[in-house]
Short mmCIF file of C-alpha atoms in Angstrom, two decimals:
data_model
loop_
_atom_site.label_atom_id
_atom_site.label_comp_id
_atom_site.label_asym_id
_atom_site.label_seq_id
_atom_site.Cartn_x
_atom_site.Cartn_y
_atom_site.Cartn_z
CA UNK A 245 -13.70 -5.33 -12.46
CA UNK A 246 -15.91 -8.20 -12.38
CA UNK A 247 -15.04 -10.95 -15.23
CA UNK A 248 -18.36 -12.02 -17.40
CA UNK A 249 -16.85 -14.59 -18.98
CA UNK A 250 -18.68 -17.43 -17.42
CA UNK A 251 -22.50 -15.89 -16.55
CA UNK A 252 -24.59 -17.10 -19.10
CA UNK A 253 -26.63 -14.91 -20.91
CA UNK A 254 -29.81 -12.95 -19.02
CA UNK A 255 -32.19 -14.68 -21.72
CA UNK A 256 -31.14 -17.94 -21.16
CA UNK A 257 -31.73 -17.85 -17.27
CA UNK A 258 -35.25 -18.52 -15.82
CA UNK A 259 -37.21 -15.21 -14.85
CA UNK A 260 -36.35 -15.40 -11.13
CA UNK A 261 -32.80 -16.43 -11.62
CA UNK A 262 -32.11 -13.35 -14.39
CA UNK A 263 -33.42 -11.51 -11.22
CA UNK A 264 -31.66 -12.55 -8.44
CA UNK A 265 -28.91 -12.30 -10.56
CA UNK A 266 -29.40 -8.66 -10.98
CA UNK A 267 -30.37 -7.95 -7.78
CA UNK A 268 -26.74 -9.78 -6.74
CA UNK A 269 -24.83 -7.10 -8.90
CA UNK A 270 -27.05 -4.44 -7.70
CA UNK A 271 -25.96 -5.18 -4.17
CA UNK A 272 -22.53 -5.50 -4.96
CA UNK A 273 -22.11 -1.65 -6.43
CA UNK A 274 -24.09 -0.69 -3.81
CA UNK A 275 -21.36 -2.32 -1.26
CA UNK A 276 -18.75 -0.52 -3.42
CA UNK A 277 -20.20 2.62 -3.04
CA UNK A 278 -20.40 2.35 0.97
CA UNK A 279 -16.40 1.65 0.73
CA UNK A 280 -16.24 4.50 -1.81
CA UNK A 281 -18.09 7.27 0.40
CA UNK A 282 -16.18 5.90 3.43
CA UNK A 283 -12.72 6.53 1.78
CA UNK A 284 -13.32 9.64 0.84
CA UNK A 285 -15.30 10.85 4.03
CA UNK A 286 -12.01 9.59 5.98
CA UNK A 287 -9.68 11.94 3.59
CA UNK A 288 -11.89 14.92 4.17
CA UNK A 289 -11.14 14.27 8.13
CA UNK A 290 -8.76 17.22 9.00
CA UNK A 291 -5.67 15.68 9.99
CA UNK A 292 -4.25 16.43 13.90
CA UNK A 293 -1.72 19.19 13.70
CA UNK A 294 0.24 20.10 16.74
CA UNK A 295 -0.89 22.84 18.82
CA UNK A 296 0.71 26.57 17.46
CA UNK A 297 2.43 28.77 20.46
CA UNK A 298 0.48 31.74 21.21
CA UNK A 299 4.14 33.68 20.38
CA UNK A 300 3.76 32.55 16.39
CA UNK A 301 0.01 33.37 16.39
CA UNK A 302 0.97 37.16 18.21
CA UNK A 303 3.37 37.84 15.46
CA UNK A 304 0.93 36.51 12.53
CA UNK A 305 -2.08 39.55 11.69
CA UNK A 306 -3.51 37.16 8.93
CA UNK A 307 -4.17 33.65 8.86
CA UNK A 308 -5.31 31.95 5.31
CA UNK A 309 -6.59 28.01 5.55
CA UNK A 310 -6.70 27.38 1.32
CA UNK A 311 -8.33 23.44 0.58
CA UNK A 312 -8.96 23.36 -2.96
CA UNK A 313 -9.77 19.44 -2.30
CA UNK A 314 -12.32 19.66 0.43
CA UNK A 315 -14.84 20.80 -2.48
CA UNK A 316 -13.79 18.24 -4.55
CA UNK A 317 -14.49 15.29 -2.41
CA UNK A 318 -17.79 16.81 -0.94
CA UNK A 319 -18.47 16.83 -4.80
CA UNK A 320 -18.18 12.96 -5.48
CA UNK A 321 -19.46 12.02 -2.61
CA UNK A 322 -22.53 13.65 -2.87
CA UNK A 323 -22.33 12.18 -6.67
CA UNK A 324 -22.01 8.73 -5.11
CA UNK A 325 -24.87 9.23 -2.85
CA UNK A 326 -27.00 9.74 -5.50
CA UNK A 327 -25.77 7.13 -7.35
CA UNK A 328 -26.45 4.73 -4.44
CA UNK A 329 -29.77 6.05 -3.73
CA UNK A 330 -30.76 4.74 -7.66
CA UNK A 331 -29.30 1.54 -6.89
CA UNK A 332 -31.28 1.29 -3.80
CA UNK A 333 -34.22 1.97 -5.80
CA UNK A 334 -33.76 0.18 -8.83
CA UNK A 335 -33.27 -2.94 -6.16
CA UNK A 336 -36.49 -1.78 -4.24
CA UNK A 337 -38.31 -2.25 -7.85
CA UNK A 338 -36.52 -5.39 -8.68
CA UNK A 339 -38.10 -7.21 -5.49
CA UNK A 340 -41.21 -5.28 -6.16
CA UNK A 341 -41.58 -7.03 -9.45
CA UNK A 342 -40.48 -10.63 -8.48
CA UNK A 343 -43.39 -10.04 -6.09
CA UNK A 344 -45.96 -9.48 -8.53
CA UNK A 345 -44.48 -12.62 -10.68
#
């Protein structure tokens, strides 16, 4: 969590520093995201299990796979996609204001 303590206060700041500012922060969740959305894509990777004999498959007639977390972490990231694809905007409009300044 990022500490506060010592940013002065948005009003206080001149018009293109309260933005930059923003746009700083903006950036940063957006970074977090990435790092988010990579963590979880790595967990979804199926891990490498050893090869099964032909003998144990013969004497198997049903197979069952259950992953109850699969959904879960196609869920959030999907969640954080979105989430990253406001940031991204809400920066894109930022910059598109400072322009107009």
């Amino acid at each position: 969590m990022l500490n506060y303590a010592g940013t002065p206060p948005l009003a206080a700041l001149a018009d293109a520093d309260s933005r930059q500012l923003i746009a700083a922060e903006l950036r940063s969740l957006i970074a977090r995201i990435d790092i988010s959305v990579r963590l979880i894509d790595a967990a979804m990777k199926p891990e490498q299990v050893e090869p099964v004999s032909d003998s144990a498959i013969a004497g198997s007639t049903e197979i069952f796979v259950l992953d109850d977390v699969t959904p879960r972490y196609a869920t959030a990231s999907a969640a954080l996609n979105a989430c990253r694809a406001g940031l991204c905007h809400a920066l894109q409009s930022l910059s598109e204001s400072g322009d107009a300044a």
